[in-house]
Amino acid sequence: MIKVFIANDKGGVGKSLVAQFCVLALDANGLRPDIIEYDNQPKMRSLFGADRVETNSIGLNADSSGDLEDGVMSWDPLLEKLLGDKSFVVDFGAQAWAGFSEWAESIALEQYYKGKGLSIIVPVTADREALNGAIRVLKSARQLLPAAKIHLLKVNKDGDVDDLESIPEYKLLFAMVETSKAKVKDLPTLRAKGLPVLFSLNYSLDKIVSTPLEDLPLGSLPLASRARLIAAVKEWLVEANKVLLSSLITVKKVGGTRIRRR
């Protein structure tokens, strides 16, 4: 049973990519996790289908009476997930962690769920707001979920995060890494021509590597370039597993590629 939170209050740091990979890896290991997203611009539903993904808007619960500020009640179903015996992956959209924290404090979550079996993955890029978003998550994560494993994931797609080591936000973040006993990892960068187009067309990673070259909807991209794209995604899946999930599960197969723990 694997339970995963992916959170950073800043958008565009790679949360949905990490969440997608976690789902595929757990699927490959026979766990088939529940998928939950808290986002006003949901992505997981388009990738895995509305019948599998539970999508929640950030804000007041539409089914409530309207007298609860910030939609605290809308988080209530998450408690059953946390206390249940089913694996899940939760993708927290931008600003969602603040709502979760408010809810967790309102029910004294730490008294009911001790965090066993839960990993909190916090992606961060070379951006001040991304650093601040990660700081907000780390600041409350250990208090709200004292036994959870916390991973700060450096995503260097827009530059090296460590190049910001001289600024106060970086120093504060890594001071909090020490106090929260978080583990720091570097996620390999996934760059491949045509990949943003496929993501926009709701092609998941496993669908990309299993689709025949001629059937990929990239009419202007030569077949050889498409082959390189598929090879890049397969290589990234292998490398991401080494960095991201090797401490959580042994992955059997993702997107037709066998991935072993090393």
XYZ file of C-alpha atoms in Angstrom:
262
model
C 0.000 0.000 0.000
C 1.590 3.243 -1.186
C 0.156 6.694 -0.524
C 1.630 9.730 -2.238
C 1.047 13.479 -2.013
C 2.636 15.757 -4.643
C 2.521 19.380 -3.563
C 3.969 22.856 -4.119
C 1.846 25.988 -3.955
C 3.539 27.252 -7.144
C 2.239 26.068 -10.498
C 4.458 24.843 -13.333
C 6.993 22.965 -11.214
C 6.233 19.498 -12.585
C 3.691 18.211 -10.057
C 1.380 16.646 -12.634
C 4.289 14.998 -14.459
C 5.466 13.444 -11.177
C 1.905 12.428 -10.288
C 1.455 10.821 -13.709
C 4.656 8.832 -13.287
C 3.660 7.675 -9.796
C 0.313 6.400 -11.077
C 1.923 4.518 -13.965
C 4.567 3.008 -11.704
C 2.003 1.839 -9.138
C -0.196 0.480 -11.918
C 2.768 -1.477 -13.251
C 3.303 -2.950 -9.806
C -0.307 -4.132 -9.618
C -1.416 -1.593 -7.007
C -3.744 0.505 -9.231
C -3.975 3.540 -6.949
C -6.893 5.889 -6.605
C -6.124 9.197 -8.326
C -7.216 12.442 -6.693
C -6.503 15.974 -7.829
C -7.267 19.307 -6.201
C -6.984 21.830 -8.991
C -9.097 24.382 -10.825
C -7.220 23.411 -14.015
C -7.186 19.608 -13.725
C -4.782 17.527 -15.792
C -4.984 14.012 -14.393
C -8.588 13.515 -15.485
C -7.681 14.219 -19.098
C -4.870 11.650 -18.914
C -6.565 8.838 -16.999
C -10.276 9.495 -17.560
C -13.121 10.865 -15.479
C -14.154 7.369 -14.416
C -10.877 6.899 -12.548
C -9.851 10.356 -11.374
C -11.578 12.216 -8.562
C -11.244 15.896 -9.412
C -11.915 18.602 -6.829
C -11.967 22.324 -7.469
C -10.131 24.520 -5.017
C -12.676 26.620 -3.168
C -16.034 26.287 -1.505
C -17.631 22.873 -1.851
C -20.566 23.216 -4.230
C -22.581 20.720 -2.164
C -22.212 22.591 1.101
C -24.602 25.181 2.450
C -22.230 27.987 1.575
C -21.425 28.963 5.154
C -17.974 27.379 5.337
C -15.081 29.631 4.461
C -12.470 28.421 1.955
C -14.270 25.151 1.302
C -12.849 23.329 4.325
C -15.562 20.667 4.187
C -14.647 19.737 0.623
C -11.525 18.025 1.965
C -13.456 15.700 4.294
C -13.464 12.646 1.948
C -9.668 12.662 2.037
C -9.684 11.429 5.633
C -11.285 8.148 4.576
C -8.624 7.758 1.901
C -5.862 8.361 4.420
C -7.303 5.879 6.899
C -8.193 3.308 4.227
C -6.167 0.375 2.927
C -5.976 1.451 -0.742
C -3.005 3.051 -2.479
C -3.539 6.540 -3.850
C -1.821 9.467 -5.546
C -2.951 13.011 -4.762
C -1.951 15.858 -7.082
C -2.225 19.200 -5.262
C -2.630 22.081 -7.700
C -1.273 25.575 -7.106
C -2.501 26.973 -3.762
C -4.204 23.692 -2.831
C -1.814 22.887 0.007
C -3.031 25.950 1.921
C -6.590 24.600 1.847
C -5.412 21.142 2.879
C -3.441 22.598 5.796
C -6.435 24.559 7.029
C -8.598 21.456 6.848
C -6.001 19.248 8.539
C -5.699 21.705 11.420
C -9.483 21.974 11.760
C -9.833 18.243 12.413
C -6.498 17.777 14.225
C -5.428 15.309 11.533
C -2.257 14.266 13.344
C -4.396 12.643 16.056
C -6.080 10.313 13.567
C -3.508 9.672 10.881
C 0.124 9.298 11.859
C 1.451 9.443 8.310
C 2.566 5.809 8.081
C 2.940 4.714 4.475
C 2.623 8.265 3.137
C 5.260 10.021 1.047
C 5.064 13.751 0.387
C 6.928 14.745 -2.773
C 7.647 18.464 -3.138
C 8.932 19.430 -6.610
C 10.824 22.721 -6.832
C 12.325 24.635 -9.759
C 14.869 27.458 -10.019
C 12.280 30.127 -9.281
C 11.741 32.263 -6.165
C 8.018 31.560 -6.032
C 8.662 27.840 -6.426
C 11.073 28.009 -3.491
C 8.467 29.869 -1.439
C 5.813 27.334 -2.405
C 8.038 24.482 -1.258
C 8.789 26.329 1.980
C 5.074 26.570 2.749
C 4.630 22.836 2.258
C 7.642 21.838 4.346
C 6.672 24.291 7.080
C 3.445 22.465 7.835
C 3.965 18.937 6.476
C 5.948 17.567 9.405
C 3.491 18.996 11.933
C 0.384 17.797 10.109
C 1.750 14.386 9.107
C 4.571 13.618 11.545
C 5.458 10.128 10.273
C 5.308 10.870 6.546
C 8.386 10.571 4.357
C 9.159 13.951 2.806
C 11.115 14.299 -0.436
C 12.238 17.630 -1.885
C 12.553 17.011 -5.608
C 14.790 19.407 -7.516
C 13.410 19.811 -11.045
C 16.118 21.573 -13.033
C 14.096 22.069 -16.225
C 14.382 25.882 -16.066
C 17.919 26.028 -14.689
C 19.806 24.508 -11.795
C 18.004 25.021 -8.480
C 21.363 25.137 -6.716
C 22.311 28.240 -8.709
C 19.988 30.106 -6.326
C 21.935 29.068 -3.223
C 22.860 32.680 -2.423
C 19.301 33.977 -2.041
C 17.380 33.951 1.269
C 14.570 31.714 -0.006
C 17.013 28.958 -0.948
C 18.768 29.155 2.424
C 15.457 29.035 4.282
C 14.185 26.107 2.221
C 17.248 23.979 2.876
C 17.268 24.915 6.539
C 13.718 23.549 6.645
C 14.886 20.436 4.800
C 17.172 19.781 7.769
C 14.541 20.396 10.435
C 11.871 18.376 8.623
C 14.324 15.539 7.874
C 13.353 15.653 4.212
C 15.398 13.819 1.599
C 16.629 15.800 -1.396
C 16.625 14.278 -4.880
C 17.247 15.518 -8.422
C 14.669 14.578 -11.044
C 16.136 14.069 -14.514
C 14.952 16.620 -17.044
C 12.587 15.335 -19.725
C 13.177 17.193 -22.989
C 11.947 15.868 -26.308
C 10.726 17.677 -29.423
C 6.968 17.345 -29.749
C 6.379 16.337 -26.137
C 4.428 19.497 -25.132
C 2.094 18.922 -28.090
C 1.407 15.333 -27.040
C 0.776 16.386 -23.453
C -1.652 19.034 -24.697
C -3.438 16.290 -26.649
C -3.720 14.262 -23.422
C -1.114 11.675 -24.352
C 0.193 10.076 -21.173
C 3.771 8.819 -20.874
C 2.778 5.188 -21.320
C 0.603 6.026 -24.321
C 3.488 7.878 -25.959
C 5.889 4.945 -25.718
C 3.298 2.389 -26.830
C 1.898 4.284 -29.847
C 3.316 3.382 -33.291
C 5.500 6.108 -34.801
C 3.123 6.806 -37.674
C 0.145 7.135 -35.312
C 1.608 9.842 -33.083
C -0.318 13.055 -33.924
C 2.804 15.009 -34.918
C 2.336 15.383 -38.654
C 5.239 17.782 -39.210
C 7.722 15.794 -37.149
C 9.810 13.252 -39.130
C 9.585 9.607 -38.133
C 13.188 9.600 -36.908
C 12.421 12.536 -34.605
C 9.398 10.706 -33.263
C 11.570 7.678 -32.612
C 13.994 9.861 -30.647
C 11.061 11.283 -28.680
C 9.880 7.797 -27.690
C 13.432 6.776 -26.787
C 13.820 9.910 -24.625
C 10.593 9.172 -22.748
C 11.620 5.548 -22.149
C 15.036 6.634 -20.868
C 13.434 9.228 -18.614
C 11.074 6.629 -17.133
C 14.037 4.462 -16.191
C 16.037 7.338 -14.703
C 13.027 8.798 -12.888
C 12.390 5.465 -11.227
C 15.943 5.327 -9.905
C 15.602 8.774 -8.386
C 11.968 8.997 -7.428
C 10.466 5.635 -6.620
C 13.320 3.257 -5.898
C 12.823 3.841 -2.173
C 9.059 3.271 -2.397
C 8.324 0.321 -4.664
C 9.864 -2.092 -7.127
C 8.458 -1.193 -10.508
C 7.812 -4.015 -12.964
C 6.918 -2.259 -16.187
C 5.891 1.210 -17.332
C 4.977 1.958 -20.930
C 6.376 -1.331 -22.175
C 9.773 -0.692 -20.541
C 11.024 -2.931 -17.748
C 12.347 -0.874 -14.855
C 14.276 -2.447 -11.996
C 15.322 -1.047 -8.665
C 19.064 -0.470 -8.453
